[in-house]
Structure formats: structure tokens, C-alpha cells
Amino acid sequence: MKRFNHFDATSIEDAVSLLQKHKDASYVIAGGSDLVGCLKDKIWMAYPEAIINLKTIPGLKEIRTDEDGLHLGALVTLTEIAESDIVKKEWAGLAEAARRTASALLRNIGTIAGNICQENRCWYYRYPNKIGGSIDCVRKGGKRCLAVPGDHRFHSIFGQVKKCIAVNPSDTAPALIALNAVVKTTTRDVAIDAFFSAEMGSQSTVLDRDEIVTEILVPHPAPGSASAFRKLAYRKAIDFAMVNCAAAITVEGGNVISARICLNGVHNNPRRCQESEALLIGQPLTDALAKQAGELAVAEAKPLLQNIYKVQMAKTIVADTLMDCAE
Amino acid sequence: MIPAEQQTKLIKLTVNGETRALSVETHWTLSKVLRNECGHTGTKEACGEGACGSCTVLIDGVAVPACMVLAVEQEGKEIETIEGLSKGGTLHPIQEAWLEEYGAQCGFCSPGMIMSTKALLSKNPDPTVDEIKEAIGGNLCICNNYEHIINAVRSAAKKMAKEQGRG
Ligand SMILES: Cc1cc2nc3c(=O)[nH]c(=O)nc-3n(C[C@H](O)[C@H](O)[C@H](O)COP(=O)(O)OP(=O)(O)OC[C@H]3O[C@@H](n4cnc5c(N)ncnc54)[C@H](O)[C@@H]3O)c2cc1C
Ligand code: SF4
Ligand code: FES
Ligand code: FES
């Protein structure tokens, strides 16, 4: 790591004004479990001049519920979400996603806002500034993508965004999408469906460089709802997902009346499975129907040479996650 | 370019009960400061990227990878390292359990494993094997000594329960 200016923000306004003062050359730090890795490896073509600590801002660590739903302060850790009885009871898919993220140690520092704002994990993008130097690939504004001709076993199976095939790595993102959350920032409320955007360059979200997530609101599920999350990774204890999936369904009179299903690790942005969702409506959730929904979820897959295996995984995980909701 | 005063900060923190004032550079990690500035080399650093747990310490009782947290952000925190466990030459029950159950082969993972165990047992004094596996999931042992490590955690839980009159 190289030196940088470090500021302990005293308020949200203070943090925003520091971001504006160090325009395009600063980052906020929450738990740091993603950012410190980027700094250590000097992965960006320009090293930031300022790091702004959010942990010194009071009031961002609260988990509370009201009639609107579950309010998660930006600095709530993944451990706190995974262990919260309120979350486990009403938003089981989110609690499970938090529990399956990284390792116990990283969940103790990793925050919910940091989890949805983390940068992608493409190994060319993350290549450290060591032998050969950091890689100026398309995602960083350069000319080439090294993953398409190179090793793309963990990359997108649904095509590219602006020539990049790096997947969104977040485990909580699909759960928040299935549960139809709203991301509250310093300037606006963003529906979670519109929050992720690999189109923006190196970052994963639509956030402006001087915009900060302050809270995530997850609405109360309707009566008769259930949610679930599943993850497939090499090493269960810590690895990023090869494929993960979250689903939330509502059943009335034995039939599904609403469904939201989201895959991640399969495309640049988390991917809603809208065809699969539409299939379920008006029908009882059975094994056979869940399998059909899995097939539909990958109908448009365009895998590359080395990641065809992920199509089978995505298909199966959608069906299995749906059946978890049925239990 | 960067004004020097923001690159170095004076912080005060407690390490194993001892309050220290340290001048740290902004980009120094807690593991680096514990090892180089405090002389606590019991905290190991292997991967340096949050993936192995060998640098595990407790910050205000919570187990974290010290290689991923910035020292400048630890103002006022209570840090506990492996060096803080034994008291007056007497081993902590977790350390005793490690000896008796052969929890260490090469021993490189042991300080981190033991700190993760300490955090687990203070939150959950009687964990199941699955709970133990989840709690030490971020601590790697390249000697593949997991069987013995899990036995050591279970034995430590029993020892501590006995000590506190719960056993
Ligand atoms: C070994 C290892 C394994 C991991 N495994 C997983 C995994 O399995 N699944 C997974 O999802 N993640 C994983 N992670 C990534 C990471 O630990 C988590 O995503 C964590 O939740 C990030 O949160 P943080 O608070 O530490 O983020 P930080 O590192 O502090 O921040 C991450 C990014 O988000 C920005 N940011 C943070 N807070 C805000 C805010 N409030 N508003 C705007 N921007 C913000 C920062 O500027 C930075 O760019 C892993 C990381 C490591 C090192
Ligand atoms: S997949 Fe994206 S991040 Fe990876 S090398 Fe290609 S352009 Fe860069
Ligand atoms: S050295 Fe810190 S987690 Fe590996
Ligand atoms: S005992 Fe050697 S790494 Fe665990």
C-alpha cells in the first residue's frame, strides 16, 4: 500500500464534501475488506489521494423495523444481519445470504453497503501492480479485455457489457433484489433493480463519485411469503460464489401470486429471472414447475468455452432455491 | 503533494490491557503495527488479503483479520492478541486445550485459530461442531490439522465451563 490522506468523517455532509474536494481521486471506506485489497494491490491506474472513513459517522449502524419495513444502516455488518432474529424471521433469504458471504472474520468487518458497492473480482482486473504492472483492461478505460481470450472460467455466461465479462460478485445483492429493497443515498432513493450498473466503468453501481449509501430499506413481505438463498462456491467457508441465487415468493390459496428470482455471479450485473418468475404465477409451486423455471432462467445463456458448467449450476440453483421457499 | 500531517496520525489504543500512543502512517495495517511497532509478532501475516485468518486479533472482542484493517482507524479500541492470553506464566484454557489435543502441527495458524476460538466461546460457550466450523471458516490450516483443532475448541469449551462453574 502507498500513502494517502486519511480523513475520519464526522457527518454524512462532511464525507460528501471531502469526496467533492478530492473529486474522482477519493474513496469512502466502510469495513475495508474490499477497498484495502484494492489499495494493497494498487489495481487502479491512478492511486487515490484520499480515503474517507465512514465509521466515525454516528447513526449508520442501526437495524430497525417500522411499518415501511426493515431499515439497515449502511454500516451494519454482515454478521449483525446474519445473527439478527428479526431478519432471520421475516427476511430469511437476506439473513442466509449474509451468513454465506465470505468468512466469519470478514463478515465481522464487512458492511451491507460495502457488499453491494464492492468492485468486481475478475483476476485480470485485480492483478496487482507487480510483475508486468496492473492491467489497463476495458473496465478500467483501456482497450482490451484479457478474460475473453484468457481464463474466463468464473466469468459471465450471459454475454458482455461494454466488452467486459466480469461478474458481479456480491452475495447479498440477489437477496436484496428478490426482496425488492430500496437503496437510500445522500441524493436519492434508488430501487434495487436499478442500482447495479457495470455500464458505469470500474464501479459496480449507478452511484456518482460523491454519492454515499446511507441506508437500505427492505419492505415487509406480504402474508404467505417466503424467501431463500443458495450459493455454490469451491470452498464453502470463504470463496466467492461461482453462482448464487435468491428467491422470494408469495403464495395465496395454494398458488403463487408473486415471485422475484435473482441469480448472481452469472453476468456483469445481478440478473433477475423474469421469465421464470412469470411462469410461476397462478400455479402451485411443485418440483416439476421449479425445474421448468430453472430451464427458463438459462434459456438465453451464451456461455464461453471455459464456463459452460455454470449454465448447469444456474439452472439447478434456481430450482433448488425455489423449493427452499416452498418448504 | 499530499500534506504530511494527514499521512501520519497519532492514535491511542489499548493492546492487551496496556494503553499505547502510537504514531502511524495512514496506510499501515493493524497487523503491521502490532508486529513492527508493538513487538507482538505472535500475530502472523500470511496471505495479507483477508483470506487465511493467520492475522486474527480481537477488536473490542470481535475477531477480525488484522491485515485488512487500517491502524489509523483504531483510535480508542481495545485490541487483544495471542500475547494477551496467558497470565503470569499460566496458559489460558484455550491454549492448554491446544497443547493437550495437538491443535498445532507447524503452529503458524494457531494464534489466529485461538483468537477466533476465544471470540466464539465468549459469544457461544457451548458450540456445536457446525458452529465451530463456521466460526473458524476464515482460518486456514495448511497442515490440514482441522480434526485436532476442532477437538481442541471443544475441549477448551469444556475447560472454560468447568472454570466458570458451569461444567
Ligand atoms: C478473501 C475474501 C473473500 C470474500 N468473499 C466474499 C463473498 O463470498 N461474497 C461477497 O459478497 N463478498 C466477499 N468478499 C468481499 C467483501 O468482503 C464484502 O463484499 C464486504 O461486504 C465488503 O464490505 P466492506 O464494508 O468491507 O466494504 P469496503 O471495502 O469498505 O468498501 C467496498 C467498496 O464500496 C464502497 N463503499 C463502502 N461503503 C459505501 C457507502 N456507504 N456508500 C457508497 N460506497 C460505499 C467503497 O468505497 C469501496 O469501493 C470477500 C473479500 C475477501 C477479501
Ligand atoms: S472481464 Fe472485464 S474486468 Fe476482466 S479483463 Fe475483461 S474487461 Fe477487464
Ligand atoms: S494474513 Fe490476514 S487474513 Fe491472511
Ligand atoms: S498447524 Fe500448520 S498451518 Fe495449522
XYZ file of C-alpha atoms and ligand atoms in Angstrom:
563
model
C 0.000 0.000 0.000
C 1.102 3.552 -0.650
C 0.319 6.584 1.455
C -2.931 8.510 1.142
C -4.689 11.277 3.017
C -6.965 9.719 5.582
C -9.995 11.529 6.954
C -12.349 10.475 9.728
C -15.674 11.904 8.535
C -17.713 13.475 11.315
C -21.022 13.507 9.439
C -22.502 12.417 6.093
C -22.246 16.010 4.850
C -18.590 16.111 5.867
C -17.911 12.875 3.938
C -19.659 14.218 0.812
C -17.751 17.488 0.920
C -14.452 15.582 1.273
C -15.390 13.445 -1.750
C -16.108 16.632 -3.685
C -12.878 18.241 -2.582
C -10.890 15.235 -3.796
C -13.024 14.779 -6.878
C -12.523 11.461 -8.714
C -9.444 10.740 -6.565
C -11.071 9.531 -3.337
C -12.991 6.591 -1.929
C -15.052 6.100 1.184
C -14.042 3.191 3.399
C -16.513 1.146 5.442
C -15.197 -2.253 6.617
C -12.354 -2.022 4.127
C -12.431 -5.734 3.302
C -12.717 -4.941 -0.409
C -11.102 -1.498 -0.544
C -7.937 -2.358 1.428
C -7.321 -5.215 -1.010
C -7.644 -2.799 -3.979
C -5.267 -0.348 -2.282
C -2.708 -3.010 -1.383
C -2.599 -4.329 -4.925
C -2.786 -0.840 -6.494
C -5.218 -2.203 -9.056
C -6.447 1.172 -10.346
C -4.429 3.032 -12.933
C -4.418 6.104 -10.632
C -3.846 5.712 -6.884
C -6.422 7.622 -4.799
C -5.273 10.701 -2.889
C -7.880 10.493 -0.133
C -9.614 7.750 1.848
C -12.620 8.865 3.857
C -13.638 6.817 6.876
C -17.404 6.417 7.331
C -17.127 4.507 10.627
C -16.686 7.729 12.583
C -20.141 8.964 11.464
C -22.740 8.295 14.161
C -26.102 6.687 13.399
C -25.252 4.428 10.462
C -25.144 1.164 12.394
C -28.776 0.618 13.241
C -31.054 -2.303 12.362
C -34.690 -1.351 12.938
C -38.153 -2.113 11.623
C -41.186 0.093 11.190
C -44.320 -0.044 9.031
C -42.232 0.514 5.878
C -40.049 -2.494 6.562
C -36.512 -3.275 7.623
C -34.061 -0.369 7.796
C -30.403 -1.338 7.605
C -27.889 1.430 8.254
C -25.056 1.467 5.703
C -22.518 0.337 8.313
C -24.477 -2.651 9.646
C -22.144 -5.642 9.347
C -22.948 -8.910 7.622
C -22.525 -10.701 10.975
C -25.155 -8.437 12.532
C -27.577 -9.207 9.691
C -26.883 -12.945 9.759
C -27.439 -13.116 13.526
C -30.446 -10.800 13.743
C -33.559 -12.685 14.871
C -35.784 -10.077 13.194
C -34.057 -10.531 9.840
C -33.936 -14.339 10.119
C -37.660 -14.451 10.775
C -39.102 -12.122 8.166
C -36.303 -11.801 5.565
C -34.751 -15.291 5.751
C -33.212 -15.062 2.265
C -31.231 -11.974 3.258
C -30.057 -13.427 6.581
C -28.875 -16.560 4.774
C -27.093 -14.517 2.062
C -25.259 -12.547 4.757
C -24.374 -15.778 6.603
C -22.905 -17.304 3.444
C -20.811 -14.249 2.490
C -17.016 -14.607 2.813
C -15.856 -15.871 6.242
C -16.832 -15.132 9.852
C -13.814 -12.806 10.156
C -14.707 -10.831 7.034
C -18.404 -10.709 7.955
C -17.365 -9.076 11.229
C -15.894 -6.108 9.348
C -17.771 -6.234 6.014
C -20.810 -3.960 5.818
C -24.020 -4.282 3.818
C -23.355 -1.089 1.808
C -19.775 -2.196 1.113
C -21.101 -5.542 -0.054
C -23.340 -4.074 -2.745
C -20.748 -1.440 -3.754
C -17.753 -3.802 -3.989
C -15.797 -3.926 -7.233
C -15.655 -6.960 -9.459
C -13.240 -9.824 -8.833
C -12.024 -10.554 -12.359
C -8.459 -11.740 -11.808
C -7.096 -9.579 -14.624
C -8.837 -6.522 -13.215
C -7.467 -7.359 -9.760
C -3.979 -8.230 -10.955
C -1.573 -6.412 -8.590
C 0.870 -3.742 -9.670
C 3.722 -6.258 -9.534
C 5.422 -8.158 -12.330
C 4.138 -6.613 -15.556
C 2.096 -3.973 -13.720
C -1.649 -3.556 -13.135
C -3.770 -4.285 -16.178
C -5.453 -1.447 -18.016
C -8.367 -3.534 -19.325
C -11.603 -2.250 -20.881
C -13.265 -1.995 -17.477
C -10.595 0.489 -16.395
C -10.948 2.514 -19.580
C -8.298 0.633 -21.574
C -8.618 -1.148 -24.913
C -8.511 -4.871 -24.265
C -10.337 -7.482 -22.236
C -7.925 -10.217 -21.207
C -10.571 -12.594 -19.952
C -12.264 -13.316 -23.283
C -9.119 -14.760 -24.881
C -7.734 -15.801 -21.470
C -9.019 -17.697 -18.421
C -12.708 -16.942 -18.012
C -13.884 -19.948 -16.045
C -15.643 -17.724 -13.479
C -16.874 -15.061 -15.905
C -20.228 -14.131 -17.437
C -22.468 -16.711 -19.086
C -24.886 -14.039 -20.329
C -22.662 -12.060 -22.658
C -20.784 -8.826 -22.131
C -21.381 -5.259 -21.050
C -19.184 -2.827 -22.981
C -16.807 -5.703 -23.872
C -16.316 -6.693 -20.204
C -17.391 -10.142 -18.950
C -16.587 -9.773 -15.225
C -19.461 -10.879 -12.987
C -20.955 -9.022 -10.051
C -19.556 -10.900 -7.019
C -21.987 -9.807 -4.278
C -23.858 -12.401 -2.232
C -26.352 -10.010 -0.658
C -27.244 -8.293 -3.961
C -29.517 -11.104 -5.258
C -31.253 -11.352 -1.872
C -31.925 -7.596 -1.787
C -33.236 -7.809 -5.359
C -35.514 -10.764 -4.586
C -36.834 -8.815 -1.582
C -37.318 -5.652 -3.652
C -35.185 -3.345 -1.497
C -34.607 0.380 -1.916
C -31.128 1.886 -1.602
C -31.177 5.292 0.070
C -28.285 7.581 -0.774
C -27.231 11.127 0.005
C -29.125 12.377 -3.054
C -31.916 9.901 -3.941
C -33.797 6.662 -3.374
C -32.786 4.010 -5.914
C -34.895 0.897 -6.497
C -32.530 -2.064 -6.131
C -33.411 -3.225 -9.680
C -31.841 -0.008 -10.983
C -28.874 0.128 -8.580
C -26.300 -2.131 -10.223
C -24.595 -0.896 -13.344
C -21.440 -2.355 -14.828
C -22.086 0.201 -17.596
C -20.563 2.890 -15.338
C -16.913 1.835 -15.730
C -14.893 0.243 -12.971
C -17.539 0.642 -10.277
C -20.462 -1.791 -9.960
C -23.281 0.668 -9.279
C -25.046 3.789 -10.579
C -23.666 5.889 -7.713
C -21.998 9.199 -8.545
C -18.460 9.502 -7.224
C -19.631 11.908 -4.486
C -22.717 9.893 -3.536
C -22.901 7.708 -0.426
C -25.323 4.930 0.512
C -26.864 5.797 3.870
C -29.496 3.097 4.340
C -31.117 0.092 2.739
C -34.846 -0.378 3.149
C -36.327 -3.845 2.696
C -40.142 -3.816 2.624
C -42.226 -6.213 4.712
C -43.105 -9.308 2.693
C -46.852 -9.856 2.104
C -48.571 -12.562 4.200
C -47.831 -16.011 2.776
C -44.331 -15.067 1.620
C -41.066 -16.939 1.939
C -37.531 -16.185 0.774
C -34.357 -18.235 0.406
C -30.743 -18.009 -0.748
C -28.278 -20.565 -2.083
C -24.645 -20.350 -3.093
C -22.247 -22.614 -4.937
C -18.549 -21.976 -4.286
C -15.345 -24.004 -4.450
C -14.642 -23.743 -0.757
C -17.834 -23.325 1.204
C -16.247 -21.382 4.051
C -14.893 -18.325 2.253
C -14.899 -18.361 -1.544
C -16.886 -16.077 -3.790
C -19.904 -17.658 -5.465
C -19.492 -19.354 -8.819
C -23.248 -18.942 -8.951
C -25.695 -17.816 -6.265
C -29.442 -17.325 -6.233
C -32.123 -15.713 -4.106
C -35.872 -16.064 -4.463
C -38.899 -14.586 -2.745
C -42.370 -15.933 -3.443
C -45.856 -15.254 -2.125
C -48.479 -17.986 -2.114
C -52.225 -17.477 -1.730
C -54.794 -20.258 -1.825
C -52.098 -22.740 -2.836
C -50.957 -20.744 -5.879
C -48.005 -18.440 -6.382
C -49.234 -14.842 -6.693
C -45.877 -13.091 -6.814
C -42.287 -14.163 -7.401
C -38.910 -12.469 -7.623
C -35.858 -14.560 -8.510
C -32.303 -13.306 -8.966
C -29.061 -15.013 -9.986
C -25.628 -13.513 -9.369
C -22.125 -14.443 -10.440
C -23.503 -15.096 -13.920
C -23.392 -11.667 -15.565
C -21.874 -8.184 -15.126
C -24.934 -7.158 -13.112
C -27.112 -9.353 -10.894
C -29.660 -10.994 -13.189
C -33.399 -11.131 -12.493
C -35.055 -14.236 -13.952
C -38.258 -12.585 -15.169
C -39.352 -15.386 -17.495
C -39.068 -17.878 -14.642
C -40.994 -15.515 -12.345
C -43.828 -15.154 -14.885
C -44.075 -18.929 -15.292
C -44.797 -19.447 -11.591
C -47.714 -17.023 -11.318
C -51.075 -18.677 -10.745
C -49.632 -22.149 -10.214
C -48.815 -24.274 -7.179
C -45.063 -24.440 -6.603
C -44.057 -28.015 -7.336
C -40.758 -29.717 -8.047
C -41.602 -30.011 -11.735
C -42.541 -26.331 -12.012
C -39.364 -25.256 -10.196
C -37.288 -27.317 -12.627
C -39.053 -25.668 -15.555
C -38.311 -22.261 -14.006
C -34.648 -23.278 -13.805
C -34.626 -24.178 -17.507
C -36.169 -20.817 -18.405
C -33.612 -18.946 -16.300
C -30.775 -20.137 -18.550
C -32.668 -20.186 -21.864
C -30.727 -17.143 -23.063
C -27.323 -18.164 -21.695
C -24.354 -17.630 -24.012
C -21.534 -19.341 -22.135
C -17.913 -19.216 -23.237
C -15.599 -22.151 -23.717
C -14.500 -22.495 -20.086
C -17.674 -21.645 -18.202
C -20.329 -23.839 -19.759
C -20.521 -25.670 -16.432
C -22.071 -22.587 -14.844
C -25.185 -22.932 -17.007
C -25.997 -26.260 -15.380
C -25.295 -24.763 -11.947
C -27.546 -21.762 -12.581
C -30.379 -23.963 -13.805
C -30.196 -26.214 -10.761
C -29.722 -23.487 -8.179
C -32.862 -21.645 -9.359
C -34.947 -24.799 -8.967
C -33.429 -25.644 -5.572
C -33.809 -22.117 -4.194
C -37.459 -22.066 -5.247
C -38.077 -25.364 -3.468
C -36.437 -23.924 -0.328
C -39.171 -21.259 -0.447
C -41.836 -23.946 -0.729
C -40.757 -25.640 2.497
C 1.694 16.729 -2.987
C -0.021 15.173 -0.010
C 0.339 17.338 3.096
C 2.389 15.350 5.594
C 0.088 15.905 8.562
C -2.650 13.761 7.035
C -0.291 10.918 6.201
C 0.780 10.327 9.776
C -1.561 10.353 12.728
C -1.163 9.929 16.436
C -3.537 7.300 17.803
C -4.203 5.913 21.235
C -5.313 2.344 21.647
C -5.145 -0.469 24.175
C -3.196 -3.610 23.340
C -3.714 -6.477 25.789
C -4.760 -4.056 28.512
C -1.847 -1.669 28.003
C -2.670 1.794 26.634
C -0.323 2.952 23.906
C 0.126 6.159 21.957
C 1.462 5.405 18.507
C 2.373 7.472 15.519
C 1.108 5.559 12.490
C 1.171 6.173 8.777
C -2.263 6.164 7.150
C -1.613 3.113 5.000
C -0.297 0.877 7.781
C -2.460 -2.105 8.619
C -3.151 -3.153 12.197
C -1.135 -6.360 11.752
C 1.886 -4.382 10.610
C 1.613 -2.022 13.582
C 1.155 -4.838 16.102
C 4.199 -6.654 14.752
C 6.554 -3.774 13.956
C 5.568 -1.042 16.415
C 4.314 -3.088 19.385
C 6.625 -6.085 19.058
C 3.689 -8.504 19.139
C 4.937 -10.900 16.494
C 2.528 -13.600 17.697
C 0.083 -12.108 15.208
C 1.152 -13.786 11.962
C 0.648 -12.478 8.481
C 0.469 -14.959 5.624
C -1.823 -14.018 2.721
C -2.189 -10.322 3.539
C -5.520 -10.284 1.714
C -8.094 -11.348 4.276
C -8.271 -14.928 3.091
C -6.374 -17.027 5.663
C -7.049 -15.723 9.176
C -3.473 -16.130 10.443
C -3.524 -12.441 11.464
C -6.737 -12.751 13.529
C -6.953 -10.444 16.551
C -9.883 -9.198 18.617
C -11.018 -5.593 18.328
C -13.411 -4.801 21.184
C -13.983 -8.554 21.489
C -14.735 -9.168 17.797
C -12.429 -11.400 15.715
C -11.098 -9.646 12.602
C -8.304 -10.124 10.049
C -5.762 -7.507 11.187
C -4.152 -7.372 7.732
C -7.341 -5.828 6.291
C -7.962 -3.071 8.823
C -6.162 0.250 8.906
C -4.332 1.099 12.122
C -5.349 4.790 11.894
C -8.963 3.727 12.340
C -8.372 2.009 15.697
C -8.432 5.112 17.909
C -9.734 4.175 21.361
C -10.168 0.482 20.529
C -9.237 -2.455 22.719
C -7.057 -4.889 20.832
C -6.351 -8.402 22.064
C -3.618 -10.554 20.573
C -2.334 -14.039 21.347
C 0.235 -12.486 23.690
C -2.564 -11.308 25.980
C -3.931 -14.773 26.728
C -1.579 -16.282 29.298
C -1.472 -14.611 32.680
C 1.689 -14.647 34.826
C 3.088 -17.662 33.009
C -0.161 -19.644 33.244
C -1.678 -20.641 29.931
C -5.245 -19.739 29.022
C -7.587 -22.782 28.957
C -7.799 -22.494 25.147
C -4.012 -22.693 24.913
C -3.970 -25.675 27.299
C -6.569 -27.391 25.158
C -4.412 -26.715 22.088
C -1.466 -28.471 23.767
C -3.463 -31.441 25.001
C -5.362 -32.041 21.753
C -2.381 -31.426 19.442
C -4.076 -28.335 17.997
C -0.780 -27.220 16.455
C 1.358 -29.020 13.917
C 3.623 -26.320 12.478
C 1.670 -23.830 14.625
C 1.514 -20.993 12.132
C -2.282 -20.885 12.123
C -2.589 -21.363 15.905
C -2.555 -17.719 17.091
C -5.329 -16.851 14.628
C -7.293 -20.033 15.312
C -7.050 -19.454 19.063
C -8.224 -15.837 18.772
C -11.204 -16.922 16.625
C -11.942 -19.575 19.259
C -11.806 -17.010 22.041
C -14.352 -14.808 20.236
C -16.591 -17.809 19.543
C -16.590 -19.115 23.117
C -17.323 -15.733 24.638
C -20.425 -15.460 22.453
C -21.368 -19.133 22.422
C -19.854 -21.109 25.345
C -21.124 -24.494 24.123
C -20.876 -24.556 20.314
C -21.802 -27.490 18.093
C -19.259 -28.839 15.612
C -21.055 -26.990 12.803
C -20.915 -23.743 14.752
C -17.186 -24.287 15.351
C -16.618 -24.904 11.641
C -18.487 -21.730 10.752
C -16.560 -19.651 13.303
C -13.127 -20.835 12.140
C -14.103 -20.975 8.455
C -11.896 -17.960 7.719
C -8.854 -19.522 9.414
C -6.857 -21.789 7.145
C -4.533 -24.520 8.360
C -2.218 -25.652 5.610
C -1.095 -28.581 7.766
C -4.683 -29.811 7.489
C -4.903 -30.245 11.246
C -8.613 -29.386 11.366
C -9.712 -32.564 13.166
C -7.404 -31.803 16.101
C -8.268 -28.109 16.029
C -11.982 -28.839 16.328
C -11.264 -31.226 19.216
C -9.197 -28.510 20.856
C -12.050 -25.991 20.572
C -14.476 -28.490 22.111
C -12.104 -29.303 24.916
C -11.481 -25.583 25.532
C -15.238 -25.038 25.827
C -15.427 -27.781 28.479
C -12.441 -26.420 30.400
C -13.865 -22.914 30.443
C -17.296 -24.145 31.519
C -15.684 -26.017 34.417
C -13.655 -22.996 35.401
C -16.765 -20.844 35.488
C -18.674 -23.482 37.459
C -20.985 -24.416 34.620
C -19.449 -27.815 33.837
C -10.961 -13.266 0.992
C -12.243 -12.538 0.700
C -13.402 -13.254 0.445
C -14.594 -12.599 0.166
N -15.717 -13.346 -0.086
C -16.870 -12.716 -0.409
C -18.034 -13.473 -0.709
O -18.031 -14.702 -0.651
N -19.156 -12.797 -1.066
C -19.207 -11.437 -1.144
O -20.261 -10.890 -1.473
N -18.128 -10.694 -0.847
C -16.970 -11.294 -0.464
N -15.848 -10.540 -0.175
C -15.875 -9.083 -0.394
C -16.107 -8.205 0.844
O -15.531 -8.728 1.984
C -17.564 -7.992 1.129
O -18.204 -7.646 -0.052
C -17.851 -6.902 2.184
O -19.234 -6.878 2.444
C -17.442 -5.516 1.738
O -17.861 -4.578 2.725
P -16.856 -3.524 3.385
O -17.657 -2.738 4.355
O -15.655 -4.197 3.908
O -16.505 -2.668 2.099
P -15.297 -1.655 1.816
O -14.099 -2.419 1.423
O -15.166 -0.674 2.909
O -15.903 -0.912 0.540
C -16.112 -1.581 -0.695
C -16.444 -0.545 -1.780
O -17.703 0.053 -1.515
C -17.578 1.456 -1.337
N -18.475 1.801 -0.227
C -18.478 1.267 1.043
N -19.486 1.786 1.766
C -20.134 2.653 0.970
C -21.273 3.517 1.155
N -21.939 3.568 2.325
N -21.676 4.285 0.103
C -21.004 4.236 -1.082
N -19.934 3.445 -1.321
C -19.506 2.662 -0.306
C -16.098 1.703 -1.048
O -15.680 2.974 -1.487
C -15.442 0.592 -1.843
O -15.293 0.958 -3.181
C -14.631 -11.178 0.139
C -13.476 -10.460 0.407
C -12.287 -11.109 0.699
C -11.072 -10.301 0.991
S -13.612 -9.251 -17.899
Fe -13.806 -7.036 -17.543
S -12.570 -6.700 -15.718
Fe -11.899 -8.693 -16.579
S -10.223 -8.264 -18.030
Fe -12.120 -8.215 -19.232
S -12.701 -6.021 -19.198
Fe -11.245 -6.309 -17.520
S -2.772 -12.581 6.661
Fe -4.589 -11.599 7.230
S -6.086 -12.995 6.533
Fe -4.249 -13.873 5.741
S -0.742 -26.175 12.195
Fe 0.409 -25.625 10.441
S -0.947 -24.220 9.494
Fe -2.170 -25.041 11.018
